[in-house]
Tab-separated table of C-alpha atoms in Angstrom:
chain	number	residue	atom	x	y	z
A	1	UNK	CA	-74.525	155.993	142.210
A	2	UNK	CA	-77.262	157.774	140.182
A	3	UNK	CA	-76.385	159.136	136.804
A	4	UNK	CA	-77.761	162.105	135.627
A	5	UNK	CA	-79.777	160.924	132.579
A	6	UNK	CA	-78.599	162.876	129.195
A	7	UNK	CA	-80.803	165.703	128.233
A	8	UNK	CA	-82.902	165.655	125.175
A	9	UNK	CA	-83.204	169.387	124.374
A	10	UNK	CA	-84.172	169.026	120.338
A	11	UNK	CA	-87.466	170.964	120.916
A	12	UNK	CA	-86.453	173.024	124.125
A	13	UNK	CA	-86.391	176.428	123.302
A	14	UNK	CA	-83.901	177.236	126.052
A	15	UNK	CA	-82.062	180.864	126.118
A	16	UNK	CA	-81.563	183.159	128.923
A	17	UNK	CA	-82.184	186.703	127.102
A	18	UNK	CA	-85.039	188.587	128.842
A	19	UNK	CA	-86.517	189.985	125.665
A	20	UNK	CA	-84.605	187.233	123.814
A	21	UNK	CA	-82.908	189.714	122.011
A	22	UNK	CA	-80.449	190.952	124.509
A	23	UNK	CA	-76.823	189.161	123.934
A	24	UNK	CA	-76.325	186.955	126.863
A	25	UNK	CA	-73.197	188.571	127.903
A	26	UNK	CA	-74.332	191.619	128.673
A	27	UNK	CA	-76.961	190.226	130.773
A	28	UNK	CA	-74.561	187.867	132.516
A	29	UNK	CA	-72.222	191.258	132.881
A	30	UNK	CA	-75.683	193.411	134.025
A	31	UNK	CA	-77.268	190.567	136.122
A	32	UNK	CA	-75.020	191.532	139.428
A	33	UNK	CA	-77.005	189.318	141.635
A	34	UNK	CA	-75.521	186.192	139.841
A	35	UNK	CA	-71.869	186.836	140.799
A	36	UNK	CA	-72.007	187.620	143.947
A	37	UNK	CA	-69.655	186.973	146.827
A	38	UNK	CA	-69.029	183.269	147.624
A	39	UNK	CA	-67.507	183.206	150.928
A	40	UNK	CA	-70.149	180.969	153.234
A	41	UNK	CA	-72.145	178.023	152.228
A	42	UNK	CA	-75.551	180.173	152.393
A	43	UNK	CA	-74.645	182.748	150.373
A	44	UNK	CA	-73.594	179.526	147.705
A	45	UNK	CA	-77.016	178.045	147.956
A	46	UNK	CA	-78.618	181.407	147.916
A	47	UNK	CA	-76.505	181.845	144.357
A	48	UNK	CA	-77.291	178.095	143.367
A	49	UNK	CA	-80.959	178.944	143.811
A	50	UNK	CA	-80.936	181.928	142.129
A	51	UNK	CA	-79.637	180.887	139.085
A	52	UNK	CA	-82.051	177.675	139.023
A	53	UNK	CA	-84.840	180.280	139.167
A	54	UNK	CA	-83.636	182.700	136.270
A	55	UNK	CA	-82.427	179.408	133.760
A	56	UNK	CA	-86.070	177.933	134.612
A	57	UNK	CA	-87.636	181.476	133.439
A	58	UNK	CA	-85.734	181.836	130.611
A	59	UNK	CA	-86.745	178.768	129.291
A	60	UNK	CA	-84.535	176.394	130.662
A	61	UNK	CA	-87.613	174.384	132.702
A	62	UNK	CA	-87.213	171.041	130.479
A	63	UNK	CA	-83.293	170.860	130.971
A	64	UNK	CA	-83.428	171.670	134.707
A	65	UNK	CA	-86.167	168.837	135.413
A	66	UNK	CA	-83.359	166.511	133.950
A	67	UNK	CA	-80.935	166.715	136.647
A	68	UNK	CA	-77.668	168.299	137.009
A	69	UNK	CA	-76.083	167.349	133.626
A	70	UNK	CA	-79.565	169.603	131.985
A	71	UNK	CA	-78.521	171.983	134.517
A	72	UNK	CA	-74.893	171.843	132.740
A	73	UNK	CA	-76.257	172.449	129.377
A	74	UNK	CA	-78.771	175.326	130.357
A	75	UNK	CA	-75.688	177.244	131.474
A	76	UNK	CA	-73.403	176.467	128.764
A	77	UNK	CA	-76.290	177.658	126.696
A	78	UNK	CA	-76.975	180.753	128.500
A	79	UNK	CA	-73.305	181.761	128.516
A	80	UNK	CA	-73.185	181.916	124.268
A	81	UNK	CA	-76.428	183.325	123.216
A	82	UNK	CA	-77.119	179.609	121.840
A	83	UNK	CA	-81.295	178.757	121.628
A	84	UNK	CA	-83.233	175.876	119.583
A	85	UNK	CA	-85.963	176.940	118.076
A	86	UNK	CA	-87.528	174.487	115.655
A	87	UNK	CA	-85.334	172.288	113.889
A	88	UNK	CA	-81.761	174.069	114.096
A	89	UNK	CA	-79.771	175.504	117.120
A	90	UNK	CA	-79.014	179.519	116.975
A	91	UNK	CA	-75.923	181.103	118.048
A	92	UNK	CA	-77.792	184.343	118.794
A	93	UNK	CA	-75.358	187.055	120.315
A	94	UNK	CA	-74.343	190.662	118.962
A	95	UNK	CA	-71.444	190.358	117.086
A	96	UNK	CA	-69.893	193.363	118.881
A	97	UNK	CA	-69.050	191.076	122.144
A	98	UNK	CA	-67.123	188.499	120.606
A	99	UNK	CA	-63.547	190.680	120.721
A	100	UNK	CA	-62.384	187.578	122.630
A	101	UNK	CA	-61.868	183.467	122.141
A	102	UNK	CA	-64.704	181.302	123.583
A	103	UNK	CA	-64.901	177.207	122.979
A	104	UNK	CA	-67.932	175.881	123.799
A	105	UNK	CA	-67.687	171.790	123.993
A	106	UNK	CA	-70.210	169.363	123.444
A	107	UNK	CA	-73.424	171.351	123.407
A	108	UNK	CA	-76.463	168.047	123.065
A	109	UNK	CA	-78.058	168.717	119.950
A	110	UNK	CA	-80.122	165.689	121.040
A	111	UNK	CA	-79.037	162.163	122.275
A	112	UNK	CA	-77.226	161.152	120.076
A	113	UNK	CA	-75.381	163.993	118.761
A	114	UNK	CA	-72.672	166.759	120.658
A	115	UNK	CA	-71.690	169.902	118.892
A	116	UNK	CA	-68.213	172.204	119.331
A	117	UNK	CA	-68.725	175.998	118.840
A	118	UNK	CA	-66.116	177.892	119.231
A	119	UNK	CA	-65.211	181.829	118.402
A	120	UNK	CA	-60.849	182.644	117.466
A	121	UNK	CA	-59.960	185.938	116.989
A	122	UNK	CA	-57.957	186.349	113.735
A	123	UNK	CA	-54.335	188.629	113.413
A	124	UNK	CA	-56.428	191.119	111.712
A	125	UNK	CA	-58.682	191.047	114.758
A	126	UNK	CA	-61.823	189.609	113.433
A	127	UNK	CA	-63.826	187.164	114.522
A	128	UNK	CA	-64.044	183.303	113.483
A	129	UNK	CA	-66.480	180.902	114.192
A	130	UNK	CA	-65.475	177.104	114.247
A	131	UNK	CA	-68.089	174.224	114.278
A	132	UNK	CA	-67.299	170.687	114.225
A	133	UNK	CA	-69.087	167.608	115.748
A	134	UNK	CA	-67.914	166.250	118.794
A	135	UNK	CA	-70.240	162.789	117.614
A	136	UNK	CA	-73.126	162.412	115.646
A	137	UNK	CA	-75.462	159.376	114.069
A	138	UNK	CA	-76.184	161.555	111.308
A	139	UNK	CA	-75.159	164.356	108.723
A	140	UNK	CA	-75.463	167.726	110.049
A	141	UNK	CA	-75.295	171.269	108.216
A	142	UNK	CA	-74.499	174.907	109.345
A	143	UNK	CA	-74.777	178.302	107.622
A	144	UNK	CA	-73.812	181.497	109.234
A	145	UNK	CA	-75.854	184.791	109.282
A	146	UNK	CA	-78.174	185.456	106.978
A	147	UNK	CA	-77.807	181.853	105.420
A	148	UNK	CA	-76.941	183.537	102.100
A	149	UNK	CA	-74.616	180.785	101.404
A	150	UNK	CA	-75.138	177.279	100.677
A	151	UNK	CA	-75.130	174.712	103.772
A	152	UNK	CA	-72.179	173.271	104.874
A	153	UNK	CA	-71.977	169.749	105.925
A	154	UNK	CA	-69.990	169.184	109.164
A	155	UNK	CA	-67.525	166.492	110.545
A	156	UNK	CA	-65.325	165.877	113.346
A	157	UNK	CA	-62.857	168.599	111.860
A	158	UNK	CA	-63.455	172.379	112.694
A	159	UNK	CA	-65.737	173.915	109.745
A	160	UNK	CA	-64.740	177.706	109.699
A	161	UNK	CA	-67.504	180.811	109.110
A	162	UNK	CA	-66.442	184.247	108.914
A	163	UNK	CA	-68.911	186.757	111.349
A	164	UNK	CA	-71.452	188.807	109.363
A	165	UNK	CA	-73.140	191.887	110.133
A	166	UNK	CA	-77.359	191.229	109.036
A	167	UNK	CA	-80.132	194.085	108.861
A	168	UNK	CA	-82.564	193.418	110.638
A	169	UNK	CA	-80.246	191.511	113.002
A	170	UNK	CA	-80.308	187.422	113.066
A	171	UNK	CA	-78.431	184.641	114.745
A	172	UNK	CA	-74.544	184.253	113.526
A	173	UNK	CA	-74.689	180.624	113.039
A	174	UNK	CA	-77.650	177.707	112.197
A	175	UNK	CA	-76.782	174.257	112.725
A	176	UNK	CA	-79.338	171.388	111.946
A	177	UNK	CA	-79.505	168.136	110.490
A	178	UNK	CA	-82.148	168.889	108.020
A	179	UNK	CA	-80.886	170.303	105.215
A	180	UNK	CA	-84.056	170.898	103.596
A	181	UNK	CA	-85.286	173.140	106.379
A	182	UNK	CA	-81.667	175.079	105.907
A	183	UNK	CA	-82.059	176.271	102.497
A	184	UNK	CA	-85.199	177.217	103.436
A	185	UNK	CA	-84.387	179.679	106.328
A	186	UNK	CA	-82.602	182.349	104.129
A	187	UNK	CA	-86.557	182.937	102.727
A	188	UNK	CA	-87.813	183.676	106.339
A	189	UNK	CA	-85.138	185.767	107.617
A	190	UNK	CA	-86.263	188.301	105.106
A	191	UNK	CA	-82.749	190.184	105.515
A	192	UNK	CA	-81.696	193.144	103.011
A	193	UNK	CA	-78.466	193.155	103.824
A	194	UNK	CA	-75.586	191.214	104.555
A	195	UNK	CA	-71.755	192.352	105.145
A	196	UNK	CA	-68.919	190.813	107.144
A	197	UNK	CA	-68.642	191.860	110.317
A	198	UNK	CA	-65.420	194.648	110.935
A	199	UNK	CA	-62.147	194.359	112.864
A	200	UNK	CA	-62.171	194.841	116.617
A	201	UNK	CA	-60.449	198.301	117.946
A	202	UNK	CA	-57.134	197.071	119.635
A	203	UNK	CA	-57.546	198.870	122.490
A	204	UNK	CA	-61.107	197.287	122.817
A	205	UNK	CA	-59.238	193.593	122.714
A	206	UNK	CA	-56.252	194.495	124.461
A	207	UNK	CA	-58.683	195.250	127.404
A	208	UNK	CA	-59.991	192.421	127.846
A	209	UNK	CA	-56.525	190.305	127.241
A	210	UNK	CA	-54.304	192.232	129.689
A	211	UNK	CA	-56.977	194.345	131.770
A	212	UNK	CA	-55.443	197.929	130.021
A	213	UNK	CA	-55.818	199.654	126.988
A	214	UNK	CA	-52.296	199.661	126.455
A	215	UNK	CA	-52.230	195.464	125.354
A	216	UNK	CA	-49.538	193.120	125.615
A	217	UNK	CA	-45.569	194.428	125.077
A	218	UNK	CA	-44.516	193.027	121.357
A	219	UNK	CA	-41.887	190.291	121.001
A	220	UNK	CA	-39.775	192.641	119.638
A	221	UNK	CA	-39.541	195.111	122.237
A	222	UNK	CA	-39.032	192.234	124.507
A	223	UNK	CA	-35.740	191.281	122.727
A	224	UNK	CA	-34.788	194.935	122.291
A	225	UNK	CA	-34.607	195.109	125.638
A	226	UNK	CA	-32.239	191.645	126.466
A	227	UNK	CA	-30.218	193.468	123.483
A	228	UNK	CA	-29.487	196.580	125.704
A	229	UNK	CA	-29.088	194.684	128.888
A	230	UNK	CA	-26.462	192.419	127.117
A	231	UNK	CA	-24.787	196.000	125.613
A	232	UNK	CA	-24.468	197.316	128.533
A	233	UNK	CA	-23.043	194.354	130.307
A	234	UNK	CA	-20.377	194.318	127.370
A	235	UNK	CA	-19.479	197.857	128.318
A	236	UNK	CA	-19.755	197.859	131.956
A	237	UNK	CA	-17.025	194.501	131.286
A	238	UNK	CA	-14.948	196.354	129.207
A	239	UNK	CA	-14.734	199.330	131.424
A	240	UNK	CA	-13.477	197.065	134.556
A	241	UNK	CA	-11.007	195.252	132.187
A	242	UNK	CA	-9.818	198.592	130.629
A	243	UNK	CA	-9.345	199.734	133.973
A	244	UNK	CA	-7.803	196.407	135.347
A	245	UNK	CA	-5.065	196.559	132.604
A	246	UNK	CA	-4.282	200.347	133.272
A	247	UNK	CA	-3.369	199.473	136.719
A	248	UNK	CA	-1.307	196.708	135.728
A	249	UNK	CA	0.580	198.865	133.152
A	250	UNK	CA	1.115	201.784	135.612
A	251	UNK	CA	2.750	198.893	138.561
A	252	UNK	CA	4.915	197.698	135.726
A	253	UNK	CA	6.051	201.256	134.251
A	254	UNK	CA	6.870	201.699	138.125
A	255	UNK	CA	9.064	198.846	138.862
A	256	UNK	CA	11.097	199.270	136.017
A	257	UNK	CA	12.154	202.066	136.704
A	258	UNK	CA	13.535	200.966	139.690
């Protein structure tokens, strides 16, 4: 059995945004000819092929040449927005599509190191970002956008950033190993301003949760509804019983007065 040999992506500049400023997700959403119907083996390899060819153009070449765990990565890539460029990784997508939860597990920063990404919607429906090293031979930092903040070292334990709003526009999130190089990236994004990025509409996330704009019925209507079902099995119980003992009074008032 032939193992795919692990991809070493550290200089790939891989990303599957045209203009590689368009959020992946609304190219995967626009980009009909990638989801189309699977229902015979040629239109699968017709699909398979398809998606080879837009990964390879996108950037993708050096990961697809590396068999079908690159070929892994370059999607897993293409689905967040993520890109390396230099010495960091970029999670570059428009805040505006992250009104749902994403994990994204074990990206390859490079052999010898995996990174966890993931994206939690808060109960004041904002976005969080969590990083956290799946494995790593070495310290690695991450800053989110702007990189106004000191660098954060990472571990095996989720490392929390809050989502923030940059003009001109950058990448949410920088990870890298080099901390030098991460203090220094705040001085070349040359951004003015920084603020946190706002709460989703409800309607907006209830959409995508449940499919309508109406969301998901709250606990408490749930249990005010056993509450009235147990009511009015009370009183439909009482009414029979009432009823049951009426009868029996009226057979008894009867026979004695015979």
């Amino acid at each position: 059995m032939v193992r795919a040999k692990k991809p070493k992506i550290e200089n790939d500049e891989c990303v599957t945004d045209e203009l590689r400023n368009i959020p992946v997700e609304y190219v995967s959403k626009q980009a009909v000819n990638l989801w189309k119907s699977l229902k015979v083996i040629e239109e699968v390899n017709d699909i398979v092929s398809l998606w080879l060819l837009t990964l390879e153009k996108q950037g993708c070449h050096k990961l697809i040449k590396t068999g079908a765990m690159g070929v892994g990565q370059a999607m897993v890539l293409s689905f967040g927005g993520f890109r390396f460029s230099g010495q960091h990784l970029e999670f570059k997508i428009d805040p505006k599509f992250l009104h749902r939860d994403y994990i994204f597990r074990r990206i390859h920063y490079d052999d010898m190191t995996s990174i966890n990404v993931s994206v939690t919607l808060q109960d004041d429906n904002k976005a969080q970002l969590g990083v956290s090293l799946d494995k790593s031979d070495r310290p690695y930092y991450a800053c989110d956008g702007g990189c106004n903040e000191d660098p954060v070292q990472l571990g095996s334990e989720m490392t929390y950033f809050p989502v923030k709003l940059t003009e001109p526009i950058t990448s949410i999130l920088y990870v890298t190993p080099d901390k030098d190089h991460m203090e220094l990236i705040k001085d070349t994004l040359h951004v003015h301003k920084i603020v946190e990025a706002p709460a989703y509409d409800h309607h907006v996330i209830a959409l995508h949760r449940h499919g309508h704009h109406l969301g998901g019925l709250p606990t408490l209507f749930w249990a005010s509804i056993c509450f009235l079902i147990v009511i009015f099995h009370l009183f439909l119980f009482k009414l029979i019983f009432n009823e049951y003992c009426d009868k029996q009074d009226k057979h008894r008032n009867r026979y004695g007065k015979i």
